Every structure is written in C-alpha cells, then in structure tokens.
Amino acid sequence: MPLYRDEAVVLRTHKLGEADRIITLLTRQHGRVRAVAKGVRRTTSRWGSRLEPFNHVDLQLAEGRSLDVVTQAETLDPFHARLGLDYDRYTAGTVMLETAERLVTEEKEPAVQQFLLLVGGLRAMAGAEHPAKQVLDSYLLRSLAVAGYAPSFDHCVQCGVEGPHRFFNPSAGGVLCSSDKLPGSATPAGETVVLLGALLVGDWPVVHAAEPRHLREASNLVSAYLAWHLERGLRSMAYVER
C-alpha cells in the first residue's frame, strides 16, 4: 500500500474489533481522513495515548481501499492532556472538534485553513490566555467564515449600507438595516454587535472589556448562527454552558 505522511488533529475515535480503533482525523494536506489504528487499545501499545481526540500529531499512513492505516504516530502537541484538566475547556474543545468535522464534509479534500484554524484554536484553548467560551465563539465564527459563511456585523447583508444596525438574522447572514429587517430577527445591543465583530477578527482587548450580559448575548447569537448553517445542532454543545 502507498504510504504518505501528514500532520493531523484527532477529531474522534471509536472501537473496532478487540484491540483496534477507527480514528477520524483532520489533516493539513489531505483534509478529513478516516484510518485504522491497529492494536492501540492494548495496554502495550505505544500509540494509545497519542491518538486521543484533541492531539496534534505527525502521522505516517498507508492508503487503503476504504480506510487508511496508521503506521507511525508522533505527538506534536498533547492538547488532550492539557484540556482534560479543565471541564469548561474540555467541553468547549469538543465543540470545536465536532464543528471541524461537520464543516469539512468531503474526505481527502484539502482543508488547510480549517486545519490551521483548529490547531490555533486548540492552542489558545489550552493556553488559557482567554476565557474558554470566548475562544470557542471566536473559533466558531472564524471556521464558519472559512467555510464560506462569513457573517457581516458592520454592513447590512441585504443592501450593503454601513451600520451600526439593530437587527441580526442568521438566515440572512448577519446584521440588517431597519428597511431590510426580516421577521423573527434578533435585536441585540449595539455593544453585542461590536463584540461579535471583535470575536470574528480576534480583537481580544475589546472582548476582554465586554460586559457579561453582552458576552452571553453574543454566545447565543453565535450558537444560532452555527445551528442555521450546519442545519442541525451539535451534540457536544449541550455540555457547554451558554
């Protein structure tokens, strides 16, 4: 079988047979890949701890007809060990992994930007420089933007008129002016709209200065925007306090 090497983040695992696992990966060059890791559930396995969800790894894989096979694995960054010590960061990180898997829909299609965004998001989550919920909201907005669903927070998405605007609608793709508002649109505070823009671009001084009520409102709008574009909710989101 032909061999190839790539960096990857482990998104998900499930058992196969008595000792193996199927590993779902987001790789740097090959996009989403599903591979068999043979023998990793044995206590003598050298790879068991390396191929856990969250971990950033360097892999050698052999191409297979339906599933590739992991032949070598080296840890680049053990995010699993660092996130596993904090419930909020672990659960928020789980949402990041599920989001990445849902947004990269085609196997073996390169998704370099999504890969780099996920590695950066996990590094920020593990580094604990910013609150877990704000790291998650920033990652969700950016990953949606990379996937082609970039929200607008400063111009009306219908007519293009520059804001600030009072109305927000996930189905429209962002803020709306009073002339173009749609039924059922949310009416967030002006400070919340500014905060959403800061989360999208990573303006952390603005995020850190935000009041708790605006942070909560922003999180709810990010969740609604994500759910609309994914067409169904994330199972892991139920464990994150919003």
Coordinates of N, CA, C and O in Angstrom, one line a residue, residues 8-186:
A8 N -1.9 16.1 11.7 CA -3.3 15.9 11.9 C -3.7 16.2 13.3 O -2.9 16.2 14.2
V9 N -5.0 16.6 13.4 CA -5.6 16.7 14.7 C -6.6 15.5 14.8 O -7.4 15.3 13.9
V10 N -6.6 14.8 15.9 CA -7.5 13.7 16.1 C -8.9 14.3 16.5 O -9.0 14.9 17.5
L11 N -9.9 14.0 15.6 CA -11.2 14.6 15.9 C -12.1 13.6 16.7 O -12.9 14.0 17.6
R12 N -12.0 12.3 16.4 CA -12.9 11.3 17.0 C -12.3 10.0 16.9 O -11.6 9.7 15.9
T13 N -12.7 9.1 17.8 CA -12.3 7.7 17.7 C -13.5 6.8 18.1 O -14.3 7.2 18.8
H14 N -13.5 5.6 17.5 CA -14.4 4.5 18.0 C -13.8 3.2 17.8 O -12.9 2.9 17.0
K15 N -14.3 2.2 18.7 CA -13.7 0.9 18.7 C -13.9 0.1 17.5 O -14.9 0.2 16.8
L16 N -12.9 -0.7 17.1 CA -13.0 -1.7 16.0 C -12.4 -3.0 16.5 O -11.3 -3.0 16.8
G17 N -13.3 -4.0 16.5 CA -12.8 -5.3 17.0 C -12.3 -5.3 18.4 O -12.8 -4.5 19.2
E18 N -11.4 -6.1 18.8 CA -11.0 -6.2 20.2 C -9.9 -5.3 20.6 O -9.7 -5.0 21.8
A19 N -9.1 -4.8 19.6 CA -7.9 -4.0 20.0 C -7.7 -2.8 19.2 O -6.8 -2.0 19.5
D20 N -8.4 -2.6 18.1 CA -8.2 -1.5 17.1 C -9.2 -0.4 17.4 O -10.2 -0.5 18.1
R21 N -8.9 0.7 16.7 CA -9.8 1.9 16.7 C -9.8 2.5 15.3 O -8.8 2.4 14.6
I22 N -11.0 3.0 14.9 CA -11.1 3.9 13.8 C -10.9 5.3 14.2 O -11.6 5.8 15.1
I23 N -9.9 6.0 13.6 CA -9.6 7.4 14.0 C -10.1 8.3 12.9 O -9.7 8.1 11.7
T24 N -10.8 9.3 13.3 CA -11.2 10.4 12.3 C -10.3 11.6 12.5 O -10.1 12.1 13.7
L25 N -9.6 12.0 11.5 CA -8.5 13.0 11.5 C -8.9 14.2 10.6 O -9.5 14.0 9.6
L26 N -8.4 15.4 11.1 CA -8.4 16.5 10.1 C -6.9 16.7 9.9 O -6.1 17.1 10.8
T27 N -6.5 16.5 8.7 CA -5.0 16.6 8.3 C -4.8 17.9 7.6 O -5.7 18.6 7.1
R28 N -3.5 18.3 7.6 CA -3.1 19.5 7.0 C -3.2 19.5 5.4 O -3.7 20.4 4.8
Q29 N -2.8 18.4 4.8 CA -2.7 18.3 3.4 C -3.8 17.5 2.7 O -4.2 17.6 1.6
H30 N -4.4 16.6 3.5 CA -5.4 15.6 2.9 C -6.8 15.8 3.5 O -7.7 14.9 3.2
G31 N -7.1 16.9 4.2 CA -8.4 17.1 4.7 C -8.8 16.1 5.7 O -8.0 15.6 6.5
R32 N -10.1 15.7 5.7 CA -10.6 14.7 6.6 C -10.3 13.3 6.2 O -10.5 12.9 5.0
V33 N -9.7 12.5 7.1 CA -9.3 11.2 6.8 C -9.8 10.3 7.9 O -9.7 10.6 9.1
R34 N -10.2 9.1 7.5 CA -10.6 8.0 8.5 C -9.6 6.9 8.3 O -9.3 6.5 7.2
A35 N -9.0 6.5 9.4 CA -7.9 5.5 9.4 C -8.0 4.5 10.5 O -8.6 4.8 11.6
V36 N -7.5 3.3 10.3 CA -7.5 2.3 11.4 C -6.2 2.4 12.1 O -5.1 2.5 11.5
A37 N -6.2 2.4 13.4 CA -5.0 2.3 14.3 C -5.1 1.0 14.9 O -5.9 0.7 15.8
K38 N -4.2 0.1 14.5 CA -4.2 -1.3 14.9 C -3.5 -1.5 16.2 O -2.4 -1.0 16.5
G39 N -4.2 -2.2 17.1 CA -3.6 -2.5 18.4 C -3.6 -1.4 19.4 O -3.0 -1.6 20.5
V40 N -4.2 -0.3 19.2 CA -4.0 0.9 20.1 C -4.7 0.7 21.4 O -4.4 1.4 22.4
R41 N -5.7 -0.3 21.5 CA -6.4 -0.5 22.8 C -5.7 -1.5 23.7 O -6.1 -1.7 24.8
R42 N -4.6 -2.0 23.2 CA -3.8 -2.9 24.1 C -3.0 -2.1 25.0 O -2.5 -1.0 24.7
T43 N -2.8 -2.6 26.2 CA -2.0 -1.8 27.2 C -0.6 -1.7 26.8 O 0.1 -0.8 27.3
T44 N -0.1 -2.5 25.9 CA 1.3 -2.5 25.5 C 1.5 -1.5 24.3 O 2.6 -1.3 23.8
S45 N 0.4 -0.9 23.8 CA 0.5 -0.1 22.6 C 1.3 1.2 22.8 O 1.2 1.8 23.9
R46 N 2.2 1.5 21.9 CA 3.0 2.7 22.0 C 2.2 3.9 21.6 O 2.6 5.1 21.8
W47 N 1.1 3.7 20.9 CA 0.3 4.8 20.3 C -0.9 5.2 21.0 O -1.5 6.2 20.7
G48 N -1.4 4.4 22.0 CA -2.7 4.6 22.6 C -2.9 6.1 23.0 O -3.9 6.7 22.6
S49 N -2.0 6.6 23.8 CA -2.2 8.0 24.3 C -2.0 9.1 23.2 O -2.5 10.2 23.3
R50 N -1.3 8.7 22.1 CA -1.0 9.7 21.1 C -2.2 9.9 20.2 O -2.4 11.0 19.7
L51 N -3.0 8.9 20.0 CA -4.2 9.0 19.1 C -5.5 9.2 19.9 O -6.5 8.5 19.6
E52 N -5.5 10.2 20.8 CA -6.6 10.6 21.5 C -7.2 11.8 20.9 O -6.4 12.7 20.4
P53 N -8.5 12.1 21.0 CA -9.1 13.3 20.5 C -8.4 14.5 21.0 O -7.9 14.5 22.2
F54 N -8.3 15.6 20.2 CA -7.6 16.8 20.5 C -6.1 16.8 20.1 O -5.6 17.9 19.8
N55 N -5.4 15.7 20.2 CA -4.0 15.7 20.0 C -3.6 16.1 18.6 O -4.2 15.7 17.6
H56 N -2.5 16.9 18.5 CA -1.9 17.3 17.2 C -0.7 16.4 17.0 O 0.2 16.3 17.8
V57 N -0.8 15.6 15.9 CA 0.2 14.5 15.7 C 0.8 14.6 14.3 O 0.2 15.2 13.4
D58 N 1.9 14.0 14.2 CA 2.6 13.7 12.9 C 2.4 12.2 12.6 O 2.8 11.4 13.4
L59 N 1.8 11.9 11.5 CA 1.5 10.5 11.2 C 2.1 10.1 9.9 O 2.2 10.8 8.9
Q60 N 2.3 8.8 9.8 CA 2.5 8.1 8.5 C 1.4 7.1 8.4 O 1.0 6.4 9.3
L61 N 0.8 7.2 7.2 CA -0.4 6.3 6.9 C -0.2 5.5 5.6 O 0.5 6.0 4.7
A62 N -0.8 4.4 5.6 CA -0.8 3.6 4.4 C -2.2 3.7 3.7 O -3.2 3.5 4.4
E63 N -2.3 4.0 2.5 CA -3.6 4.1 1.8 C -4.3 2.8 1.7 O -3.7 1.8 1.4
G64 N -5.6 2.8 2.0 CA -6.4 1.6 1.9 C -7.6 1.8 1.0 O -7.8 2.9 0.6
R65 N -8.3 0.8 0.7 CA -9.4 0.9 -0.2 C -10.6 1.7 0.4 O -11.2 2.5 -0.3
S66 N -10.9 1.4 1.7 CA -11.9 2.1 2.3 C -11.4 3.0 3.5 O -11.9 4.1 3.7
L67 N -10.5 2.4 4.2 CA -9.9 3.1 5.4 C -8.4 3.0 5.2 O -7.8 2.0 4.9
D68 N -7.7 4.1 5.5 CA -6.2 4.1 5.6 C -5.8 3.5 6.9 O -6.6 3.2 7.8
V69 N -4.5 3.2 7.0 CA -4.0 2.5 8.2 C -2.8 3.4 8.8 O -1.9 3.7 8.0
V70 N -2.9 3.7 10.1 CA -1.8 4.4 10.7 C -0.6 3.5 10.9 O -0.8 2.4 11.5
T71 N 0.6 3.9 10.4 CA 1.7 3.0 10.6 C 2.8 3.6 11.5 O 3.6 2.9 12.1
Q72 N 2.7 5.0 11.7 CA 3.6 5.7 12.6 C 2.8 6.8 13.2 O 2.0 7.4 12.5
A73 N 3.1 7.2 14.5 CA 2.5 8.4 15.1 C 3.4 9.0 16.1 O 4.0 8.3 17.0
E74 N 3.6 10.3 16.0 CA 4.4 11.1 16.9 C 3.6 12.3 17.4 O 3.0 13.0 16.6
T75 N 3.7 12.6 18.6 CA 2.9 13.7 19.2 C 3.6 15.0 18.9 O 4.8 15.2 19.2
L76 N 2.9 16.0 18.4 CA 3.4 17.4 18.2 C 3.0 18.3 19.3 O 3.7 19.1 19.8
D77 N 1.7 18.1 19.7 CA 1.2 18.9 20.9 C 0.1 18.1 21.6 O -0.9 17.8 20.9
P78 N 0.3 17.7 22.8 CA -0.6 16.9 23.5 C -1.8 17.7 24.1 O -2.0 17.8 25.3
F79 N -2.6 18.2 23.3 CA -3.8 19.0 23.7 C -4.7 18.2 24.6 O -5.3 18.8 25.5
H80 N -4.8 16.9 24.4 CA -5.7 16.1 25.2 C -5.4 16.2 26.7 O -6.2 16.4 27.6
A81 N -4.1 16.1 27.0 CA -3.6 16.1 28.4 C -3.9 17.5 29.0 O -4.3 17.6 30.2
R82 N -3.7 18.5 28.3 CA -3.9 19.9 28.8 C -5.3 20.3 29.0 O -5.7 20.9 30.0
L83 N -6.2 19.9 28.0 CA -7.6 20.3 28.1 C -8.3 19.4 29.1 O -9.3 19.8 29.6
G84 N -7.9 18.2 29.3 CA -8.6 17.2 30.1 C -8.6 17.6 31.6 O -9.4 17.1 32.4
L85 N -7.8 18.6 32.0 CA -7.7 19.0 33.4 C -8.8 20.1 33.7 O -8.9 20.5 34.9
D86 N -9.5 20.6 32.7 CA -10.4 21.7 32.9 C -11.7 21.4 32.2 O -11.7 21.3 30.9
Y87 N -12.8 21.3 32.9 CA -14.1 20.8 32.3 C -14.6 21.8 31.2 O -15.0 21.4 30.1
D88 N -14.5 23.1 31.5 CA -15.0 24.1 30.6 C -14.2 24.1 29.3 O -14.8 24.2 28.2
R89 N -12.9 24.0 29.4 CA -12.1 24.0 28.2 C -12.2 22.7 27.4 O -12.2 22.7 26.2
Y90 N -12.4 21.6 28.2 CA -12.5 20.3 27.5 C -13.8 20.3 26.7 O -13.9 19.9 25.5
T91 N -14.9 20.7 27.3 CA -16.2 20.7 26.6 C -16.3 21.6 25.5 O -16.8 21.3 24.4
A92 N -15.7 22.8 25.7 CA -15.6 23.8 24.5 C -14.8 23.2 23.4 O -15.1 23.4 22.2
G93 N -13.7 22.6 23.8 CA -12.8 22.0 22.8 C -13.5 20.9 22.0 O -13.3 20.7 20.8
T94 N -14.4 20.1 22.7 CA -15.1 19.1 22.0 C -16.1 19.7 20.9 O -16.2 19.1 19.9
V95 N -16.7 20.8 21.2 CA -17.5 21.5 20.2 C -16.6 21.9 19.0 O -17.1 21.8 17.9
M96 N -15.4 22.4 19.2 CA -14.5 22.7 18.2 C -14.2 21.5 17.3 O -14.2 21.6 16.0
L97 N -14.0 20.4 17.9 CA -13.7 19.2 17.1 C -14.9 18.8 16.2 O -14.7 18.4 15.0
E98 N -16.1 18.8 16.9 CA -17.3 18.4 16.1 C -17.6 19.4 15.0 O -18.0 19.0 13.9
T99 N -17.3 20.7 15.3 CA -17.6 21.7 14.2 C -16.6 21.5 13.0 O -17.1 21.5 11.9
A100 N -15.4 21.2 13.3 CA -14.4 21.0 12.2 C -14.8 19.8 11.4 O -14.8 19.8 10.1
E101 N -15.3 18.7 12.0 CA -15.7 17.5 11.3 C -16.9 17.8 10.4 O -17.0 17.3 9.3
R102 N -17.8 18.6 11.0 CA -19.1 18.9 10.2 C -18.8 19.9 9.0 O -19.5 19.8 8.0
L103 N -17.9 20.8 9.2 CA -17.6 21.8 8.2 C -16.7 21.2 7.0 O -16.8 21.7 5.9
V104 N -15.9 20.3 7.4 CA -15.0 19.6 6.3 C -15.8 18.3 5.9 O -15.6 17.3 6.5
T105 N -16.6 18.5 4.9 CA -17.5 17.4 4.6 C -17.0 16.3 3.7 O -17.4 15.1 3.7
E106 N -16.0 16.6 2.8 CA -15.5 15.7 1.9 C -14.2 15.1 2.3 O -13.3 15.8 2.7
E107 N -14.1 13.7 2.3 CA -12.9 13.1 2.7 C -11.8 13.3 1.6 O -12.1 13.3 0.4
K108 N -10.6 13.4 2.1 CA -9.4 13.6 1.3 C -9.4 14.8 0.4 O -8.6 15.0 -0.5
E109 N -10.3 15.8 0.8 CA -10.2 17.1 0.1 C -9.4 18.1 1.0 O -9.8 18.3 2.1
P110 N -8.4 18.7 0.5 CA -7.5 19.6 1.3 C -8.4 20.7 2.0 O -9.3 21.3 1.3
A111 N -8.1 20.9 3.2 CA -8.8 22.0 4.0 C -7.8 22.6 4.9 O -7.9 22.6 6.2
V112 N -6.7 23.2 4.3 CA -5.6 23.7 5.1 C -6.0 24.8 6.1 O -5.6 24.8 7.2
Q113 N -6.9 25.7 5.6 CA -7.3 26.8 6.5 C -8.0 26.3 7.7 O -7.8 26.8 8.8
Q114 N -8.9 25.3 7.5 CA -9.7 24.8 8.6 C -8.7 24.1 9.6 O -8.9 24.2 10.8
F115 N -7.7 23.4 9.0 CA -6.8 22.7 9.9 C -6.0 23.7 10.7 O -5.8 23.5 12.0
L116 N -5.4 24.7 10.1 CA -4.6 25.7 10.8 C -5.5 26.4 11.9 O -5.0 26.7 13.0
L117 N -6.7 26.7 11.5 CA -7.6 27.4 12.5 C -7.9 26.5 13.7 O -7.9 27.0 14.8
L118 N -8.1 25.2 13.4 CA -8.4 24.3 14.6 C -7.1 24.2 15.5 O -7.3 24.2 16.7
V119 N -6.0 24.0 14.9 CA -4.7 23.9 15.7 C -4.6 25.2 16.5 O -4.3 25.2 17.7
G120 N -4.8 26.4 15.9 CA -4.6 27.6 16.6 C -5.7 27.8 17.7 O -5.4 28.3 18.8
G121 N -6.9 27.3 17.4 CA -8.0 27.4 18.4 C -7.7 26.5 19.6 O -7.9 26.9 20.8
L122 N -7.2 25.3 19.3 CA -6.9 24.4 20.4 C -5.7 24.9 21.3 O -5.7 24.7 22.5
R123 N -4.8 25.5 20.6 CA -3.6 26.1 21.3 C -4.1 27.2 22.2 O -3.6 27.3 23.4
A124 N -4.9 28.1 21.7 CA -5.5 29.1 22.5 C -6.3 28.6 23.7 O -6.2 29.1 24.8
M125 N -7.1 27.6 23.4 CA -7.9 27.0 24.5 C -7.0 26.4 25.6 O -7.2 26.6 26.8
A126 N -6.0 25.7 25.2 CA -5.1 25.0 26.1 C -4.2 26.0 26.8 O -3.8 25.8 28.0
G127 N -3.9 27.2 26.2 CA -3.0 28.2 26.8 C -3.7 29.0 27.9 O -3.0 29.6 28.7
A128 N -5.0 29.0 27.9 CA -5.8 29.7 28.9 C -5.5 31.2 29.1 O -5.7 31.7 30.1
E129 N -5.1 31.8 27.9 CA -5.0 33.2 28.0 C -6.3 34.0 27.9 O -6.4 35.1 28.3
H130 N -7.3 33.3 27.3 CA -8.6 33.9 27.2 C -9.7 33.0 27.7 O -9.4 31.7 27.8
P131 N -10.8 33.5 28.2 CA -11.9 32.6 28.7 C -12.3 31.6 27.6 O -12.4 31.9 26.4
A132 N -12.6 30.3 28.1 CA -12.9 29.3 27.2 C -14.1 29.6 26.2 O -14.1 29.3 25.0
K133 N -15.1 30.2 26.8 CA -16.3 30.5 26.0 C -16.0 31.5 24.8 O -16.5 31.4 23.7
Q134 N -15.1 32.5 25.1 CA -14.8 33.4 24.1 C -13.9 32.9 23.0 O -14.0 33.2 21.9
V135 N -13.0 32.0 23.4 CA -12.2 31.3 22.5 C -13.1 30.4 21.5 O -12.9 30.4 20.3
L136 N -14.0 29.7 22.1 CA -15.0 28.9 21.3 C -15.8 29.8 20.4 O -15.9 29.5 19.2
D137 N -16.3 30.9 20.9 CA -17.1 31.7 20.0 C -16.3 32.3 18.8 O -16.8 32.4 17.7
S138 N -15.1 32.7 19.1 CA -14.2 33.2 18.1 C -13.9 32.2 17.1 O -13.9 32.4 15.9
Y139 N -13.6 31.0 17.5 CA -13.3 29.9 16.6 C -14.5 29.5 15.8 O -14.4 29.3 14.5
L140 N -15.7 29.5 16.3 CA -16.9 29.1 15.6 C -17.1 30.2 14.5 O -17.4 29.8 13.3
L141 N -17.0 31.4 14.8 CA -17.2 32.5 13.8 C -16.2 32.4 12.7 O -16.5 32.5 11.5
R142 N -14.9 32.1 13.0 CA -13.9 32.1 12.0 C -14.0 30.8 11.2 O -13.8 30.9 9.9
S143 N -14.3 29.7 11.8 CA -14.4 28.5 11.0 C -15.6 28.6 10.0 O -15.5 28.1 8.9
L144 N -16.7 29.2 10.4 CA -17.8 29.4 9.5 C -17.4 30.3 8.4 O -17.8 30.1 7.2
A145 N -16.6 31.4 8.7 CA -16.2 32.3 7.6 C -15.3 31.5 6.6 O -15.4 31.7 5.4
V146 N -14.4 30.7 7.1 CA -13.5 29.9 6.2 C -14.3 29.0 5.3 O -14.0 28.8 4.2
A147 N -15.4 28.5 5.9 CA -16.3 27.6 5.1 C -17.2 28.3 4.1 O -17.9 27.6 3.4
G148 N -17.1 29.6 4.1 CA -17.9 30.4 3.2 C -19.2 31.0 3.7 O -20.0 31.5 3.0
Y149 N -19.3 31.0 5.1 CA -20.5 31.5 5.7 C -20.1 32.7 6.6 O -20.6 32.9 7.7
A150 N -19.2 33.6 6.1 CA -18.8 34.8 6.9 C -19.9 35.7 7.2 O -20.6 36.2 6.3
P151 N -20.1 36.0 8.5 CA -21.2 36.9 8.9 C -20.8 38.3 8.7 O -19.6 38.6 8.8
S152 N -21.7 39.2 8.5 CA -21.5 40.6 8.4 C -22.0 41.3 9.7 O -23.2 41.1 10.0
F153 N -21.2 42.0 10.4 CA -21.6 42.7 11.6 C -21.5 44.2 11.4 O -21.9 45.0 12.4
D154 N -21.0 44.7 10.3 CA -20.9 46.2 10.1 C -21.6 46.8 8.9 O -21.9 48.0 8.9
H155 N -22.1 45.9 8.0 CA -22.8 46.4 6.8 C -24.1 45.5 6.7 O -24.1 44.3 7.0
C156 N -25.2 46.1 6.3 CA -26.4 45.4 6.1 C -26.2 44.3 5.0 O -25.7 44.6 3.9
V157 N -26.5 43.1 5.3 CA -26.3 42.0 4.4 C -27.2 42.0 3.1 O -26.9 41.4 2.1
Q158 N -28.2 42.8 3.2 CA -29.1 42.9 2.0 C -28.8 44.1 1.1 O -28.7 43.9 -0.1
C159 N -28.6 45.3 1.7 CA -28.3 46.4 0.8 C -26.9 47.0 0.9 O -26.5 47.8 0.1
G160 N -26.1 46.5 1.9 CA -24.7 46.9 2.0 C -24.5 48.2 2.7 O -23.3 48.7 2.8
V161 N -25.5 48.9 3.2 CA -25.4 50.1 3.9 C -24.6 49.9 5.2 O -24.9 49.0 6.0
E162 N -23.6 50.8 5.5 CA -22.8 50.7 6.6 C -23.6 50.9 7.9 O -24.5 51.8 7.9
G163 N -23.3 50.2 9.0 CA -24.0 50.3 10.2 C -23.5 51.4 11.1 O -22.8 52.3 10.6
P164 N -23.8 51.3 12.4 CA -24.4 50.2 13.1 C -25.8 49.9 12.8 O -26.6 50.9 12.5
H165 N -26.2 48.6 12.8 CA -27.6 48.2 12.6 C -28.1 47.5 13.8 O -27.4 46.8 14.5
R166 N -29.5 47.5 14.0 CA -30.1 47.0 15.2 C -30.5 45.5 15.0 O -30.8 44.9 16.1
F167 N -30.6 45.0 13.8 CA -31.2 43.7 13.7 C -30.2 42.6 13.2 O -29.3 42.9 12.4
F168 N -30.3 41.4 13.7 CA -29.4 40.3 13.3 C -30.3 39.1 13.0 O -31.2 38.7 13.7
N169 N -30.0 38.4 11.8 CA -30.7 37.3 11.4 C -29.8 36.2 10.8 O -29.1 36.5 9.8
P170 N -29.7 35.0 11.5 CA -28.7 34.0 11.0 C -29.0 33.6 9.5 O -28.1 33.3 8.8
S171 N -30.3 33.5 9.2 CA -30.6 33.0 7.8 C -30.2 34.0 6.7 O -29.8 33.7 5.6
A172 N -30.1 35.3 7.1 CA -29.7 36.3 6.2 C -28.2 36.4 6.1 O -27.6 36.9 5.1
G173 N -27.5 36.1 7.2 CA -26.0 36.1 7.2 C -25.4 37.2 8.0 O -24.2 37.5 7.8
G174 N -26.2 37.9 8.8 CA -25.6 38.9 9.7 C -26.6 40.0 10.0 O -27.8 39.7 10.2
V175 N -26.1 41.2 10.1 CA -27.0 42.4 10.5 C -27.8 42.9 9.4 O -27.4 42.8 8.2
L176 N -28.9 43.5 9.7 CA -29.8 44.1 8.7 C -30.2 45.5 9.2 O -30.4 45.7 10.4
C177 N -30.4 46.4 8.2 CA -30.9 47.7 8.5 C -32.4 47.6 8.7 O -33.0 46.6 8.5
S178 N -32.9 48.7 9.2 CA -34.4 48.7 9.5 C -35.2 48.6 8.3 O -36.3 48.0 8.4
S179 N -34.8 49.0 7.1 CA -35.5 48.8 5.9 C -35.6 47.3 5.4 O -36.5 46.9 4.8
D180 N -34.5 46.6 5.7 CA -34.4 45.2 5.2 C -34.6 44.1 6.3 O -34.4 43.0 6.0
K181 N -35.0 44.5 7.5 CA -35.1 43.6 8.6 C -36.2 42.5 8.2 O -37.1 42.7 7.5
L182 N -35.9 41.3 8.6 CA -36.7 40.1 8.4 C -37.5 39.7 9.6 O -37.1 40.0 10.7
P183 N -38.7 39.1 9.4 CA -39.5 38.7 10.6 C -38.6 37.7 11.4 O -37.9 36.9 10.9
G184 N -38.7 37.8 12.7 CA -38.0 37.0 13.6 C -36.6 37.3 13.9 O -35.8 36.6 14.6
S185 N -36.1 38.5 13.4 CA -34.7 38.9 13.6 C -34.5 39.3 15.0 O -35.4 39.8 15.7
A186 N -33.3 39.0 15.5 CA -33.0 39.4 16.9 C -32.6 40.9 16.9 O -32.2 41.4 15.9

